[in-house]
């Protein structure tokens, strides 16, 4: 076991006050910063969904900017070709459905495999050798600086120059038809390459912060969101393999072999990131905690809970493998003990993030803690909602917005399922089982808005002039209309997940879609 004596026996209790009970004097501030919102993060901030970064106008920072009345000024990268990077599972399933119908019969397996490989080859060609290689030239710094797949070290060290070197010369691999170095290619559209190809996420944000003088002489950014750290543990459930970080955890190339970071390594890198964030001239900084890896349905617990009132199942495997069919000698999995150990380590990550915010507030910085880990835990269907005995004393169910409560069925954290016509289960997670749907991102946006209002940030109507009164609420009806997975899921996504299971078994599909960096 990894540092077992240091791991808490019960889940960490989340902080209730984003200010941690520490007041900060902001009375000397004046005017309005030039940039009302900026974000540093990974796929959860980038707007990744169903294996692809595509609808970046629906990332949670973009939703916040819309509600802020600042959508027209909010800058973000776009990925409009072939369903985005690296591969859009939703578009893939809809293409299969259009050609082969709702059910893939046995005699259609061979032609379906050829069609799938042809589609994957076209996507690969587009991004590696075709129009997707043309990166828009701009010297303006994006407000959404997130890049899918990146962890703390990437935020510190990866620049456009580094990404180009990592990409190198593309080769058309007939056996491995997925876009290589998808995150590096995505980053070239995030970072201001025409301005300075040595800028990282953090130093690019610092440039925004330095643009003072609009009416605020101190801060160029009003609110900065920092949501990093999920990828320091997430690969353990994406790949269903646990490889703990070692002495070379901070090496940009060597770290690729690890799937989960030891908490002391995480804390060391967090210290470096926090030092860089201190250099960014932002009025308010919101730090998000790291979600537990076993809430997302990408890894489904099987064989019943480990004990009465336990939070964990004996094994975690792919979501379409039933309890009846699961065989630990045959199916890829991690054990319940491994899952518990990873979640305990994440609790220590979040303790380090909390102490970082606490120290900053004591030093007079207006930093806030957003317990995104608690949001996911309070939504966790199989862990807590369906097992009252597993609930810790602090736990309460998360109150969904009325517009989501009105949907039938009410969205939950199960893997998305269809009855052949409509959504029959799930709805908060997209088809990769890791990233939220559009309405799921809306929940994150609402939590960010709540903290921003606590910080005194003023929200306006879309005209950018008319102030909004509390409570400032996300327009979930707008997001529902845009959320194709909630209102019209692929009809071939049956409750048995047969098509996704076929794709994963024949193409190693899920791991390749989510194994960032390749």
Tab-separated table of N, CA, C and O in Angstrom, residues 204-260:
chain	number	residue	atom	x	y	z
A	204	UNK	N	1.025	32.843	-19.902
A	204	UNK	CA	0.049	33.503	-20.767
A	204	UNK	C	-1.010	34.209	-19.917
A	204	UNK	O	-1.413	35.346	-20.217
A	205	UNK	N	-1.451	33.563	-18.839
A	205	UNK	CA	-2.408	34.208	-17.933
A	205	UNK	C	-1.793	35.442	-17.287
A	205	UNK	O	-2.475	36.451	-17.062
A	206	UNK	N	-0.491	35.368	-17.002
A	206	UNK	CA	0.191	36.528	-16.412
A	206	UNK	C	0.163	37.720	-17.361
A	206	UNK	O	0.064	38.879	-16.909
A	207	UNK	N	0.242	37.465	-18.673
A	207	UNK	CA	0.141	38.566	-19.637
A	207	UNK	C	-1.220	39.247	-19.549
A	207	UNK	O	-1.314	40.481	-19.602
A	208	UNK	N	-2.281	38.445	-19.421
A	208	UNK	CA	-3.603	39.042	-19.244
A	208	UNK	C	-3.643	39.873	-17.971
A	208	UNK	O	-4.194	40.982	-17.945
A	209	UNK	N	-3.058	39.341	-16.911
A	209	UNK	CA	-3.039	40.065	-15.641
A	209	UNK	C	-2.273	41.364	-15.705
A	209	UNK	O	-2.588	42.317	-14.978
A	210	UNK	N	-1.275	41.408	-16.577
A	210	UNK	CA	-0.463	42.625	-16.688
A	210	UNK	C	-1.162	43.735	-17.473
A	210	UNK	O	-0.689	44.879	-17.484
A	211	UNK	N	-2.256	43.401	-18.132
A	211	UNK	CA	-2.984	44.419	-18.906
A	211	UNK	C	-3.885	45.229	-17.968
A	211	UNK	O	-5.107	45.153	-18.019
A	212	UNK	N	-3.249	45.997	-17.126
A	212	UNK	CA	-3.967	46.822	-16.146
A	212	UNK	C	-4.254	48.196	-16.765
A	212	UNK	O	-3.800	48.516	-17.857
A	213	UNK	N	-5.028	48.974	-16.040
A	213	UNK	CA	-5.224	50.348	-16.461
A	213	UNK	C	-6.528	50.622	-17.152
A	213	UNK	O	-6.778	51.740	-17.596
A	214	UNK	N	-7.402	49.607	-17.304
A	214	UNK	CA	-8.731	49.869	-17.846
A	214	UNK	C	-9.399	50.909	-16.953
A	214	UNK	O	-9.573	52.049	-17.336
A	215	UNK	N	-9.729	50.534	-15.744
A	215	UNK	CA	-10.022	51.487	-14.664
A	215	UNK	C	-9.418	50.971	-13.369
A	215	UNK	O	-9.431	51.670	-12.369
A	216	UNK	N	-8.887	49.727	-13.405
A	216	UNK	CA	-8.238	49.124	-12.244
A	216	UNK	C	-6.727	49.176	-12.463
A	216	UNK	O	-6.206	48.528	-13.380
A	217	UNK	N	-5.994	49.910	-11.643
A	217	UNK	CA	-4.545	50.046	-11.842
A	217	UNK	C	-3.731	48.858	-11.334
A	217	UNK	O	-2.518	48.797	-11.555
A	218	UNK	N	-4.400	47.890	-10.638
A	218	UNK	CA	-3.668	46.780	-10.022
A	218	UNK	C	-3.855	45.443	-10.723
A	218	UNK	O	-2.926	44.639	-10.762
A	219	UNK	N	-5.054	45.192	-11.251
A	219	UNK	CA	-5.388	43.859	-11.743
A	219	UNK	C	-5.850	43.904	-13.189
A	219	UNK	O	-6.736	44.689	-13.536
A	220	UNK	N	-5.275	43.025	-14.003
A	220	UNK	CA	-5.750	42.896	-15.366
A	220	UNK	C	-6.875	41.883	-15.492
A	220	UNK	O	-7.637	41.902	-16.451
A	221	UNK	N	-6.978	40.954	-14.515
A	221	UNK	CA	-8.019	39.914	-14.496
A	221	UNK	C	-8.889	40.120	-13.266
A	221	UNK	O	-8.376	40.322	-12.160
A	222	UNK	N	-10.189	40.044	-13.456
A	222	UNK	CA	-11.076	40.139	-12.293
A	222	UNK	C	-11.159	38.802	-11.559
A	222	UNK	O	-10.904	38.724	-10.365
A	223	UNK	N	-11.512	37.712	-12.283
A	223	UNK	CA	-11.599	36.381	-11.670
A	223	UNK	C	-10.783	35.383	-12.479
A	223	UNK	O	-10.983	35.252	-13.684
A	224	UNK	N	-9.875	34.696	-11.824
A	224	UNK	CA	-9.081	33.634	-12.434
A	224	UNK	C	-9.488	32.305	-11.805
A	224	UNK	O	-9.504	32.171	-10.578
A	225	UNK	N	-9.820	31.328	-12.644
A	225	UNK	CA	-10.149	29.980	-12.178
A	225	UNK	C	-8.944	29.080	-12.415
A	225	UNK	O	-8.360	29.087	-13.506
A	226	UNK	N	-8.569	28.305	-11.401
A	226	UNK	CA	-7.493	27.317	-11.537
A	226	UNK	C	-8.077	25.957	-11.187
A	226	UNK	O	-8.451	25.704	-10.050
A	227	UNK	N	-8.183	25.089	-12.190
A	227	UNK	CA	-8.757	23.758	-11.997
A	227	UNK	C	-7.797	22.743	-12.612
A	227	UNK	O	-7.939	22.316	-13.753
A	228	UNK	N	-6.783	22.365	-11.845
A	228	UNK	CA	-5.744	21.430	-12.272
A	228	UNK	C	-5.620	20.289	-11.265
A	228	UNK	O	-5.935	20.461	-10.095
A	229	UNK	N	-5.129	19.157	-11.728
A	229	UNK	CA	-4.839	18.054	-10.821
A	229	UNK	C	-5.589	16.777	-11.116
A	229	UNK	O	-5.168	15.692	-10.691
A	230	UNK	N	-6.704	16.853	-11.859
A	230	UNK	CA	-7.465	15.633	-12.153
A	230	UNK	C	-6.603	14.618	-12.905
A	230	UNK	O	-6.659	13.412	-12.632
A	231	UNK	N	-5.777	15.103	-13.832
A	231	UNK	CA	-4.962	14.183	-14.636
A	231	UNK	C	-3.761	13.631	-13.880
A	231	UNK	O	-3.003	12.831	-14.437
A	232	UNK	N	-3.593	14.045	-12.635
A	232	UNK	CA	-2.579	13.417	-11.806
A	232	UNK	C	-3.081	12.110	-11.192
A	232	UNK	O	-2.345	11.436	-10.467
A	233	UNK	N	-4.341	11.745	-11.490
A	233	UNK	CA	-4.887	10.481	-10.982
A	233	UNK	C	-5.837	9.805	-11.955
A	233	UNK	O	-6.086	8.599	-11.849
A	234	UNK	N	-6.374	10.549	-12.914
A	234	UNK	CA	-7.472	10.055	-13.744
A	234	UNK	C	-7.105	8.858	-14.608
A	234	UNK	O	-7.926	7.963	-14.853
A	235	UNK	N	-5.875	8.810	-15.099
A	235	UNK	CA	-5.500	7.721	-15.996
A	235	UNK	C	-5.597	6.353	-15.326
A	235	UNK	O	-5.709	5.328	-15.994
A	236	UNK	N	-5.576	6.322	-14.005
A	236	UNK	CA	-5.680	5.041	-13.306
A	236	UNK	C	-7.001	4.343	-13.616
A	236	UNK	O	-7.047	3.105	-13.715
A	237	UNK	N	-8.085	5.107	-13.795
A	237	UNK	CA	-9.371	4.484	-14.131
A	237	UNK	C	-9.622	4.470	-15.627
A	237	UNK	O	-10.371	3.622	-16.130
A	238	UNK	N	-9.031	5.392	-16.371
A	238	UNK	CA	-9.163	5.366	-17.833
A	238	UNK	C	-8.463	4.135	-18.401
A	238	UNK	O	-9.001	3.433	-19.254
A	239	UNK	N	-7.262	3.871	-17.913
A	239	UNK	CA	-6.495	2.723	-18.395
A	239	UNK	C	-6.678	1.490	-17.525
A	239	UNK	O	-6.200	0.402	-17.869
A	240	UNK	N	-7.378	1.669	-16.373
A	240	UNK	CA	-7.542	0.572	-15.420
A	240	UNK	C	-6.195	-0.055	-15.096
A	240	UNK	O	-5.989	-1.266	-15.163
A	241	UNK	N	-5.281	0.823	-14.712
A	241	UNK	CA	-3.913	0.417	-14.385
A	241	UNK	C	-3.362	1.414	-13.372
A	241	UNK	O	-3.486	2.625	-13.558
A	242	UNK	N	-2.775	0.923	-12.313
A	242	UNK	CA	-2.237	1.788	-11.259
A	242	UNK	C	-0.718	1.738	-11.297
A	242	UNK	O	-0.106	0.705	-11.017
A	243	UNK	N	-0.103	2.875	-11.671
A	243	UNK	CA	1.353	3.013	-11.665
A	243	UNK	C	1.660	4.293	-10.908
A	243	UNK	O	1.420	5.408	-11.390
A	244	UNK	N	2.187	4.156	-9.696
A	244	UNK	CA	2.431	5.310	-8.828
A	244	UNK	C	3.643	6.107	-9.301
A	244	UNK	O	4.612	5.541	-9.814
A	245	UNK	N	3.580	7.423	-9.118
A	245	UNK	CA	4.692	8.290	-9.515
A	245	UNK	C	5.944	7.942	-8.731
A	245	UNK	O	5.892	7.495	-7.589
A	246	UNK	N	7.089	8.186	-9.399
A	246	UNK	CA	8.383	7.888	-8.791
A	246	UNK	C	9.252	9.137	-8.847
A	246	UNK	O	8.765	10.240	-9.128
A	247	UNK	N	10.542	8.977	-8.638
A	247	UNK	CA	11.446	10.119	-8.475
A	247	UNK	C	11.456	11.057	-9.672
A	247	UNK	O	11.700	12.259	-9.533
A	248	UNK	N	11.159	10.539	-10.889
A	248	UNK	CA	11.193	11.386	-12.079
A	248	UNK	C	9.803	11.933	-12.441
A	248	UNK	O	9.523	12.229	-13.594
A	249	UNK	N	8.940	12.089	-11.431
A	249	UNK	CA	7.573	12.567	-11.658
A	249	UNK	C	7.526	13.954	-12.302
A	249	UNK	O	6.550	14.306	-12.974
A	250	UNK	N	8.557	14.779	-12.097
A	250	UNK	CA	8.555	16.145	-12.616
A	250	UNK	C	9.178	16.255	-13.995
A	250	UNK	O	9.254	17.354	-14.546
A	251	UNK	N	9.600	15.147	-14.571
A	251	UNK	CA	10.180	15.145	-15.909
A	251	UNK	C	9.050	15.105	-16.931
A	251	UNK	O	8.221	14.190	-16.930
A	252	UNK	N	9.014	16.081	-17.824
A	252	UNK	CA	7.907	16.242	-18.758
A	252	UNK	C	7.703	15.011	-19.636
A	252	UNK	O	6.571	14.710	-20.020
A	253	UNK	N	8.756	14.313	-19.963
A	253	UNK	CA	8.640	13.117	-20.798
A	253	UNK	C	8.482	11.849	-19.959
A	253	UNK	O	7.631	11.005	-20.249
A	254	UNK	N	9.261	11.726	-18.920
A	254	UNK	CA	9.252	10.493	-18.127
A	254	UNK	C	7.940	10.292	-17.378
A	254	UNK	O	7.536	9.148	-17.116
A	255	UNK	N	7.244	11.357	-17.036
A	255	UNK	CA	6.035	11.244	-16.222
A	255	UNK	C	4.894	10.510	-16.934
A	255	UNK	O	3.928	10.080	-16.302
A	256	UNK	N	5.020	10.325	-18.256
A	256	UNK	CA	3.965	9.670	-19.008
A	256	UNK	C	3.706	8.230	-18.600
A	256	UNK	O	2.630	7.689	-18.890
A	257	UNK	N	4.649	7.611	-17.917
A	257	UNK	CA	4.455	6.214	-17.525
A	257	UNK	C	3.637	6.074	-16.246
A	257	UNK	O	3.232	4.963	-15.892
A	258	UNK	N	3.376	7.187	-15.554
A	258	UNK	CA	2.623	7.127	-14.294
A	258	UNK	C	1.142	7.385	-14.544
A	258	UNK	O	0.774	8.199	-15.383
A	259	UNK	N	0.297	6.702	-13.774
A	259	UNK	CA	-1.147	6.928	-13.888
A	259	UNK	C	-1.725	7.615	-12.654
A	259	UNK	O	-2.863	8.073	-12.694
A	260	UNK	N	-0.960	7.672	-11.562
A	260	UNK	CA	-1.436	8.376	-10.362
A	260	UNK	C	-0.228	8.875	-9.569
A	260	UNK	O	0.766	8.168	-9.425
